mmCIF file of C-alpha atoms in Angstrom:
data_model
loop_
_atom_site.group_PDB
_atom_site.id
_atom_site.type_symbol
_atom_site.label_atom_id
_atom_site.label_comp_id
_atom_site.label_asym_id
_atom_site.label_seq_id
_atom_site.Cartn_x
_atom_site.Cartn_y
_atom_site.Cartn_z
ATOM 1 C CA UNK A 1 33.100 17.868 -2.245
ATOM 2 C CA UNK A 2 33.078 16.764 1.586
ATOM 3 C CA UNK A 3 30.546 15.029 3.037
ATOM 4 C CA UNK A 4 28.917 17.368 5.157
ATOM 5 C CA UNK A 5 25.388 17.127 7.999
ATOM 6 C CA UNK A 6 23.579 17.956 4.598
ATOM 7 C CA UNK A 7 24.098 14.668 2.783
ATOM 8 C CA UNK A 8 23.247 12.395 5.568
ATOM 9 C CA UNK A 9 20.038 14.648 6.315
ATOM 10 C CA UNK A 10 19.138 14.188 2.786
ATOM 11 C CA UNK A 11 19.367 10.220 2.739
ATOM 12 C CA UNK A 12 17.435 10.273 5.602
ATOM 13 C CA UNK A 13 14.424 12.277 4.111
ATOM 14 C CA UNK A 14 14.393 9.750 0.880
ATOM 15 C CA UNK A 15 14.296 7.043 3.519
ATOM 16 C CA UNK A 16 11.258 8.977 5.276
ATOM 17 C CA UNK A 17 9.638 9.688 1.923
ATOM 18 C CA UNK A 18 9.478 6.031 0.975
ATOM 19 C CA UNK A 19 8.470 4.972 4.373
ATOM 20 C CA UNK A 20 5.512 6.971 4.295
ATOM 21 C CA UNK A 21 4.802 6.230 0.651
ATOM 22 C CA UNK A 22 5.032 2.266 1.802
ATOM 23 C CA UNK A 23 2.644 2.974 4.517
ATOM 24 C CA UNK A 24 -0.203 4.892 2.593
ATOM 25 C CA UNK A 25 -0.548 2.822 -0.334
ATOM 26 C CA UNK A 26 0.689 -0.732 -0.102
ATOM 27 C CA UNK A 27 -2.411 -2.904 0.843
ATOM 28 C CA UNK A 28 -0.904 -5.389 3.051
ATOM 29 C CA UNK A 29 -0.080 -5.129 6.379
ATOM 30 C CA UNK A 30 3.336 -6.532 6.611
ATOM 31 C CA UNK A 31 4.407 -4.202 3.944
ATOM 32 C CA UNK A 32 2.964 -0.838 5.986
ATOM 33 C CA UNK A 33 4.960 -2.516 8.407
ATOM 34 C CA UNK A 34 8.299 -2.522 6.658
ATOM 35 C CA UNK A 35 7.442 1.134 5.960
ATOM 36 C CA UNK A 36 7.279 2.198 9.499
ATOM 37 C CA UNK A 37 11.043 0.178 9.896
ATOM 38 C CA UNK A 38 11.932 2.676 6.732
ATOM 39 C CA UNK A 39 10.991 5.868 8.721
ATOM 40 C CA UNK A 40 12.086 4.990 12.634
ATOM 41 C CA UNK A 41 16.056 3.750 10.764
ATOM 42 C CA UNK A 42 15.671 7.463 9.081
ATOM 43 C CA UNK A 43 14.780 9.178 12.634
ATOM 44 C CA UNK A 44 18.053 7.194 13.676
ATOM 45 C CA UNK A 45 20.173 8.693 10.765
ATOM 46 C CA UNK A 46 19.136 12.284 11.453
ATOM 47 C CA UNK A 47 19.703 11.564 15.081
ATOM 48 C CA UNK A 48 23.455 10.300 14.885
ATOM 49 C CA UNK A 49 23.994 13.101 11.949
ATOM 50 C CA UNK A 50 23.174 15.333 14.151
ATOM 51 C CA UNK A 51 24.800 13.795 17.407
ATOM 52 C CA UNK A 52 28.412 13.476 15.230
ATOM 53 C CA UNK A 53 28.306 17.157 13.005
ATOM 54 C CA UNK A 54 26.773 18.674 16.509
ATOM 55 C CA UNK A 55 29.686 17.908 18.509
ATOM 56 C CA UNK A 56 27.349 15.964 21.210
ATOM 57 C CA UNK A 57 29.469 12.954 21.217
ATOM 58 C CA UNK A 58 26.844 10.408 23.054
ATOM 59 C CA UNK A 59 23.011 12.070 23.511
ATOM 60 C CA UNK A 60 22.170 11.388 19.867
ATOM 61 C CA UNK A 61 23.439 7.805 20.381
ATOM 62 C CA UNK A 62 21.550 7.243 22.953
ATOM 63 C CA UNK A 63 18.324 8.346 21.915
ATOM 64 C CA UNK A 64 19.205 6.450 18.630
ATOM 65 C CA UNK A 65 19.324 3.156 20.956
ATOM 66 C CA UNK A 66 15.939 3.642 22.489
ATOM 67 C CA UNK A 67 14.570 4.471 19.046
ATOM 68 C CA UNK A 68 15.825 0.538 18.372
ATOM 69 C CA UNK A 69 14.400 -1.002 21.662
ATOM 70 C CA UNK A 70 10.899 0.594 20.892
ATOM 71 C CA UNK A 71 11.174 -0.783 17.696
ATOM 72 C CA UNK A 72 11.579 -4.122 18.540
ATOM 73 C CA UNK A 73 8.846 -3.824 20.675
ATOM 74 C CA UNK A 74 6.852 -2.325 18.131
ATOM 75 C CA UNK A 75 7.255 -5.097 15.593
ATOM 76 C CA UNK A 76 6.704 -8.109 17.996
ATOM 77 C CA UNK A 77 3.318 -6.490 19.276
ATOM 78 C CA UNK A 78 2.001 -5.578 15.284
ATOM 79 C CA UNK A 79 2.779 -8.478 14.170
ATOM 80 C CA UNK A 80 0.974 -10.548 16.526
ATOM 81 C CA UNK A 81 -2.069 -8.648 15.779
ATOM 82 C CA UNK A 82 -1.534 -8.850 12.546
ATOM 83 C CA UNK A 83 -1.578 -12.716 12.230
ATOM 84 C CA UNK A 84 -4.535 -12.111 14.666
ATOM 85 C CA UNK A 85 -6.407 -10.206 11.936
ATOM 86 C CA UNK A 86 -5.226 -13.207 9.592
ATOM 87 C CA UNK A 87 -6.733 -15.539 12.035
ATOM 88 C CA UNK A 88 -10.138 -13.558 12.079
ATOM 89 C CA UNK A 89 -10.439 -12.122 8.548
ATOM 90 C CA UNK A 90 -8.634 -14.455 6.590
ATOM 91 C CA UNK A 91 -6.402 -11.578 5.264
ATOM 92 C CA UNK A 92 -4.240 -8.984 6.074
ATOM 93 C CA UNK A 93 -5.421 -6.385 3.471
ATOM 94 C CA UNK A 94 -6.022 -3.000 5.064
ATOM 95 C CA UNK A 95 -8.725 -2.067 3.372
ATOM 96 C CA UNK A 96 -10.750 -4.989 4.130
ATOM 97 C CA UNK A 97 -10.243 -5.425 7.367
ATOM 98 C CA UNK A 98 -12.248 -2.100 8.008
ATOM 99 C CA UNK A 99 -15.348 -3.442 10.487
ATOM 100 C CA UNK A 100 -15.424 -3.147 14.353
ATOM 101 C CA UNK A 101 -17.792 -5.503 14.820
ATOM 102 C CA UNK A 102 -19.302 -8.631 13.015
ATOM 103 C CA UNK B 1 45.210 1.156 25.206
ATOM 104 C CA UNK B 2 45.514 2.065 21.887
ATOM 105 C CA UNK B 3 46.391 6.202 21.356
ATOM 106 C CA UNK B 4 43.068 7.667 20.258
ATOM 107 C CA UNK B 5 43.662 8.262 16.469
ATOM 108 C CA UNK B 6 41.743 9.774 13.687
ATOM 109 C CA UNK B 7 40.873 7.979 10.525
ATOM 110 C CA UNK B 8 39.925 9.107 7.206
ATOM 111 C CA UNK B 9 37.054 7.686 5.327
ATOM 112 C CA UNK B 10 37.192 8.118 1.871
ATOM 113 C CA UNK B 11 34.263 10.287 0.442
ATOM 114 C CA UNK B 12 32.864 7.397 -1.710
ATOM 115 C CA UNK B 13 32.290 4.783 1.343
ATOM 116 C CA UNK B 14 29.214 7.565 2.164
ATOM 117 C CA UNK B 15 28.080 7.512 -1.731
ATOM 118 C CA UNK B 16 28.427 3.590 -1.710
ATOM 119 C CA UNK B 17 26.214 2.985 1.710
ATOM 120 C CA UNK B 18 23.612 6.382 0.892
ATOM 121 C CA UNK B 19 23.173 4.320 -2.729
ATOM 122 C CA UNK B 20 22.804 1.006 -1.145
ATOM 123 C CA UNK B 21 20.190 2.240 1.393
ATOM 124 C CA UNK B 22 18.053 4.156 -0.709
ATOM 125 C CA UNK B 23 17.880 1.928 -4.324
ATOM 126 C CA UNK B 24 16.595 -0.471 -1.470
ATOM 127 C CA UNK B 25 14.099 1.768 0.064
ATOM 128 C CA UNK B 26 13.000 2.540 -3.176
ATOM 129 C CA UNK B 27 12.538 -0.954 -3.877
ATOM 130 C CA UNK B 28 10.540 -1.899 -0.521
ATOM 131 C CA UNK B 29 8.313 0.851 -1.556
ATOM 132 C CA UNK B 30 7.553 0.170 -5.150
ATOM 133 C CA UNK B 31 8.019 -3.860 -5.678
ATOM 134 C CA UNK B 32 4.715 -5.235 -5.523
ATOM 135 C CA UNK B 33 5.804 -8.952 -4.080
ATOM 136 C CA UNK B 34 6.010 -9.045 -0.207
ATOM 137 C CA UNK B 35 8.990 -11.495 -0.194
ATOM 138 C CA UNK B 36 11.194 -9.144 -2.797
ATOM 139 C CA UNK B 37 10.334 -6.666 -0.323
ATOM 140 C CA UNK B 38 11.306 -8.487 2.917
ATOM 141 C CA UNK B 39 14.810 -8.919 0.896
ATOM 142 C CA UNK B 40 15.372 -5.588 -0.307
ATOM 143 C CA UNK B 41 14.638 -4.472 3.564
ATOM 144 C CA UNK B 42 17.823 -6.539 4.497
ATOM 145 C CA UNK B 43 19.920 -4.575 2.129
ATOM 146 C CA UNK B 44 18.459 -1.557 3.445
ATOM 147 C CA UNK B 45 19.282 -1.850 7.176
ATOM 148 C CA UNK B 46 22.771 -3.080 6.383
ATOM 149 C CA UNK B 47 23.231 0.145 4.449
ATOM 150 C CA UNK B 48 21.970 1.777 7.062
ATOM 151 C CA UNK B 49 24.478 0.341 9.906
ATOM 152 C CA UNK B 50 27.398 1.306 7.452
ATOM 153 C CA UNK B 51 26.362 5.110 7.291
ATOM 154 C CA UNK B 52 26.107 4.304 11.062
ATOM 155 C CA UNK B 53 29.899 3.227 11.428
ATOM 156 C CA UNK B 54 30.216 6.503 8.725
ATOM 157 C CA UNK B 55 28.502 8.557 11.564
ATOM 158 C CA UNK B 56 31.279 7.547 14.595
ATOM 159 C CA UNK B 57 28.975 5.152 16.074
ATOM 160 C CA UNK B 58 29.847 1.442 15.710
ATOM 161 C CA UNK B 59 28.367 -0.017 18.669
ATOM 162 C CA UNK B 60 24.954 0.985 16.855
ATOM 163 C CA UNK B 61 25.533 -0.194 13.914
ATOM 164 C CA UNK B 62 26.153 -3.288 15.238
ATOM 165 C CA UNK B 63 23.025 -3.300 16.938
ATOM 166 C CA UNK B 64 21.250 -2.370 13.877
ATOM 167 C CA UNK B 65 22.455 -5.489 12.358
ATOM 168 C CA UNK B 66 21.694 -7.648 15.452
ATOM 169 C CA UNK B 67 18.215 -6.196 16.057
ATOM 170 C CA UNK B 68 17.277 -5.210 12.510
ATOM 171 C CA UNK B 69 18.073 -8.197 10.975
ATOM 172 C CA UNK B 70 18.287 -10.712 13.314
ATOM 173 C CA UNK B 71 14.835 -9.715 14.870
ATOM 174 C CA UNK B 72 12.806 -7.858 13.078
ATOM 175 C CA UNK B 73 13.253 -8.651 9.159
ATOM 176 C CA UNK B 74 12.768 -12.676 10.904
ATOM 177 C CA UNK B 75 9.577 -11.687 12.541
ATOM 178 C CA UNK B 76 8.429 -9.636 9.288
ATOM 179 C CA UNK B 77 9.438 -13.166 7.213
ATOM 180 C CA UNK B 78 7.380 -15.437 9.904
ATOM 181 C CA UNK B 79 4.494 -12.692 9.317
ATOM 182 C CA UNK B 80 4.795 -12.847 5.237
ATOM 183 C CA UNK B 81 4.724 -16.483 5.494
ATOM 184 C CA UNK B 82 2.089 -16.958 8.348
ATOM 185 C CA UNK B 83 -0.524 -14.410 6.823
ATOM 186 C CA UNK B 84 -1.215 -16.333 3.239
ATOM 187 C CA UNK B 85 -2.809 -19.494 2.229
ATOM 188 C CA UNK B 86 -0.871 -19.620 -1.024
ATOM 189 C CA UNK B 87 1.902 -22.049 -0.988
ATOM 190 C CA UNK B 88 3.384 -20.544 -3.698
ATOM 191 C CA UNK B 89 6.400 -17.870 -3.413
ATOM 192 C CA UNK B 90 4.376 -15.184 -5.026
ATOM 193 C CA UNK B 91 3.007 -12.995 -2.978
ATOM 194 C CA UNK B 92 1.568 -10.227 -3.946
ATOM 195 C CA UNK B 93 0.198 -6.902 -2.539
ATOM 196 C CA UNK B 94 -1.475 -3.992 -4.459
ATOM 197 C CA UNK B 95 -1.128 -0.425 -4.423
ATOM 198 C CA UNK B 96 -4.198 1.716 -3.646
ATOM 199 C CA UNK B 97 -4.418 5.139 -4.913
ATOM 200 C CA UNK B 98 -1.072 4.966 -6.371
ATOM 201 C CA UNK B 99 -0.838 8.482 -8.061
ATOM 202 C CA UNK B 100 -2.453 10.598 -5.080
ATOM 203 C CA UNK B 101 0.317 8.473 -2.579
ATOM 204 C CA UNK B 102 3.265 9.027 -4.857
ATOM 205 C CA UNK B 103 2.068 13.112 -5.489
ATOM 206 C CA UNK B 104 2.234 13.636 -1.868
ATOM 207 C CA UNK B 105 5.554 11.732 -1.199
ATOM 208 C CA UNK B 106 6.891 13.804 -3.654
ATOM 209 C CA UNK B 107 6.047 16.761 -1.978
ATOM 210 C CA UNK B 108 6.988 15.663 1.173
ATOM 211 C CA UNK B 109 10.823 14.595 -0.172
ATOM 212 C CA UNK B 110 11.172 17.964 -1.597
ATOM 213 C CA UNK B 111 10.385 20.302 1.342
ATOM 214 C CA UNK B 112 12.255 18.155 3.360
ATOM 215 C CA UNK B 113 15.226 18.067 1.022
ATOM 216 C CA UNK B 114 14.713 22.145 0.213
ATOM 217 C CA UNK B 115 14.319 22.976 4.079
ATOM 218 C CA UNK B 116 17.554 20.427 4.477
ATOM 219 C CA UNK B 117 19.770 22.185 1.885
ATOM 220 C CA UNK B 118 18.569 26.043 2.065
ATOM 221 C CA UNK B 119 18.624 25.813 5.763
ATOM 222 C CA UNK B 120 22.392 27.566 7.480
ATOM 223 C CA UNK B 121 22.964 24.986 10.111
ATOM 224 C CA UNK B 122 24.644 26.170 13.095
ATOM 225 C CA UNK B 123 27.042 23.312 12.895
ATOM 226 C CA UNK B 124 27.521 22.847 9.378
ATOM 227 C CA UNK B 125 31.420 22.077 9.797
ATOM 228 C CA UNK B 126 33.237 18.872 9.105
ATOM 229 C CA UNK B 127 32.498 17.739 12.215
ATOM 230 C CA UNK B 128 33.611 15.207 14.958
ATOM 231 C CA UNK B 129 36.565 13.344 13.668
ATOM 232 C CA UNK B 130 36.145 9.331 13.172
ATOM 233 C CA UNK B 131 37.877 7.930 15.700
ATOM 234 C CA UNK B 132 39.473 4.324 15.666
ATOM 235 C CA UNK B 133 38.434 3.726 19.293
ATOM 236 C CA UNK B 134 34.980 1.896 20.392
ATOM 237 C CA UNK B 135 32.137 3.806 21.749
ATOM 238 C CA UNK B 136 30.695 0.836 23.284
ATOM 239 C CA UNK B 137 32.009 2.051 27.209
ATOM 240 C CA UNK B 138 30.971 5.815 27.141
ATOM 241 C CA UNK B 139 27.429 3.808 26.103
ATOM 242 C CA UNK B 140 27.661 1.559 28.865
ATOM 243 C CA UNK B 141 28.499 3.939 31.651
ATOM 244 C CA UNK B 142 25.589 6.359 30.261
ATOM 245 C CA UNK B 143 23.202 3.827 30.853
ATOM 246 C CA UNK B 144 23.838 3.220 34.023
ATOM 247 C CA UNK B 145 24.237 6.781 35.421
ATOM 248 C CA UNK B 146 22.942 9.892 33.196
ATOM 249 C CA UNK B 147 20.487 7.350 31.400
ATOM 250 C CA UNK B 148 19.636 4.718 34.062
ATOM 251 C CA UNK B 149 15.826 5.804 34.112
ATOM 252 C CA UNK B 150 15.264 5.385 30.584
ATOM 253 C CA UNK B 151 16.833 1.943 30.350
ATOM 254 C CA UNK B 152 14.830 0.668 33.133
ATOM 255 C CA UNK B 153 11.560 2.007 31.629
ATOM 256 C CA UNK B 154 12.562 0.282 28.220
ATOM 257 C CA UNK B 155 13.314 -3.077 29.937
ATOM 258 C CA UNK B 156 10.024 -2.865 31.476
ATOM 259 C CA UNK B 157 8.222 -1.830 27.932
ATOM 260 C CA UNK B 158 10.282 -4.687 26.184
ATOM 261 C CA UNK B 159 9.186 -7.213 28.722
ATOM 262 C CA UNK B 160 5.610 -5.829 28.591
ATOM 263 C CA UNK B 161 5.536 -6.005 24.749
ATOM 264 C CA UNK B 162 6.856 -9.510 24.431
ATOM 265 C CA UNK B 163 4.371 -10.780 27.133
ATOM 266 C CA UNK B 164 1.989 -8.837 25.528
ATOM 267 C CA UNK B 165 2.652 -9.957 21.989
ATOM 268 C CA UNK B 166 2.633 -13.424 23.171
ATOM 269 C CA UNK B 167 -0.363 -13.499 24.538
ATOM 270 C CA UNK B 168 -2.276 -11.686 21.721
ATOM 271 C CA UNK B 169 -0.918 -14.162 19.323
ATOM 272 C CA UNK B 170 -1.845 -17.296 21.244
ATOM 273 C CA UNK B 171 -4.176 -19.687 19.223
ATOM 274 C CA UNK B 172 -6.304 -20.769 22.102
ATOM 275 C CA UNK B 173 -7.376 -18.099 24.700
#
């Protein structure tokens, strides 16, 4: 059978679906973190899936770059506050980390 | 300047990289120590950037591996290792409300997946051929004409973020 749009769409929504799952029910921080890397690199797949079976040689490229500088961007700034929150609460457990003020 | 020619991938290159990249996913999302995780994330983007060479674009899979790897999964390390007292490689992080999460991933994978394969797409063909020559220059010159806006707006953001970052994660104030 040939590898059609299908199969890469359909990598791309297991990558989602453990992103999310990462993100809703790990406790630490870095790990939610990891899970939000899962689901922008499946945003990317569906983009250049679509971008090659589409016929639209370079848009989904480029909006597949951008995708990569914002998350860049994205890690550098959550991790700082993450080690931030270490630096405060002494952990990085979600759940624990719940108070505005002190 | 090479004749633009058309290569064949074998089918199981896909199978081989779409294995790689999810096993790993899975792992990130189930393993329960932070390091194992940080590791099986590597695997994961490099998949990743080989269904990206699969998909006709190799300038961004090489990016992938640059940024990815050489950025993020270091920063994510310096975070596992800066955010624990424990000297010890262990490092572990618990699931909350494990059955609940996993229920409504479930559901989420299969209407995706459903909606994927039940849906007639438009362009469900084979699709653009692989070609053996880069895309690197039709990137270029798109940035700096159809796309110029955008790329100066995410210099700015990048700069921003790095400043910003910086600054938030400065020990004295």
């Amino acid at each position: 059978m040939h590898i059609t749009l299908t199969h890469y769409l359909l990598v791309s929504a297991a990558l989602f679906s453990f992103g999310v799952f990462a993100v809703i029910s790990k406790r630490n921080a870095i790990i939610v973190l990891m899970g939000i890397e899962l689901i922008l690199n499946s945003a990317n797949i569906n983009f250049l899936a679509f971008s090659r079976f589409g016929n639209l040689n370079m848009e989904g490229q480029m909006a597949a770059i951008f995708v990569i500088i914002l998350a860049a961007a994205e890690a550098a700034i959550a991790l700082a506050i993450v080690l931030n929150i270490f630096k405060r609460f002494n952990t990085v457990n979600v759940d624990e980390v719940s108070t505005l003020k002190d | 300047m090479e004749t633009l020619s058309t290569l064949t991938t074998p089918d199981w290159l896909f199978y081989l990289f779409a294995v790689i990249t999810v096993a790993s996913a899975a792992f990130v999302a189930f393993t329960k120590n932070v390091v194992y995780a940080a590791f099986a994330l590597l695997f994961t983007f490099f998949g990743v950037a080989g269904l990206y060479v699969l998909l006709n674009s190799d300038f961004l899979a090489v990016t992938q591996i640059l940024v990815y790897v050489g950025g993020i999964l270091v920063l994510i390390l310096f975070g596992v290792m800066l955010t624990n007292r424990s000297i010890s490689v262990d490092i572990q992080s618990e699931t909350l409300k494990f059955a609940p999460a996993l229920i409504v991933t479930a559901a989420l994978l299969g209407t995706l997946a459903g909606f994927y394969t039940v849906t007639d797409w438009f362009f469900g063909g084979p699709g653009a051929e692989i070609t053996a020559t880069s895309t690197a220059p039709n990137i270029g010159n798109a940035l700096v004409t159809t796309h110029a806006l955008p790329f100066e707006v995410a210099s700015v953001v990048l700069l921003v973020a790095l400043v910003g970052a910086a600054m938030i994660a400065r020990r004295d104030k």
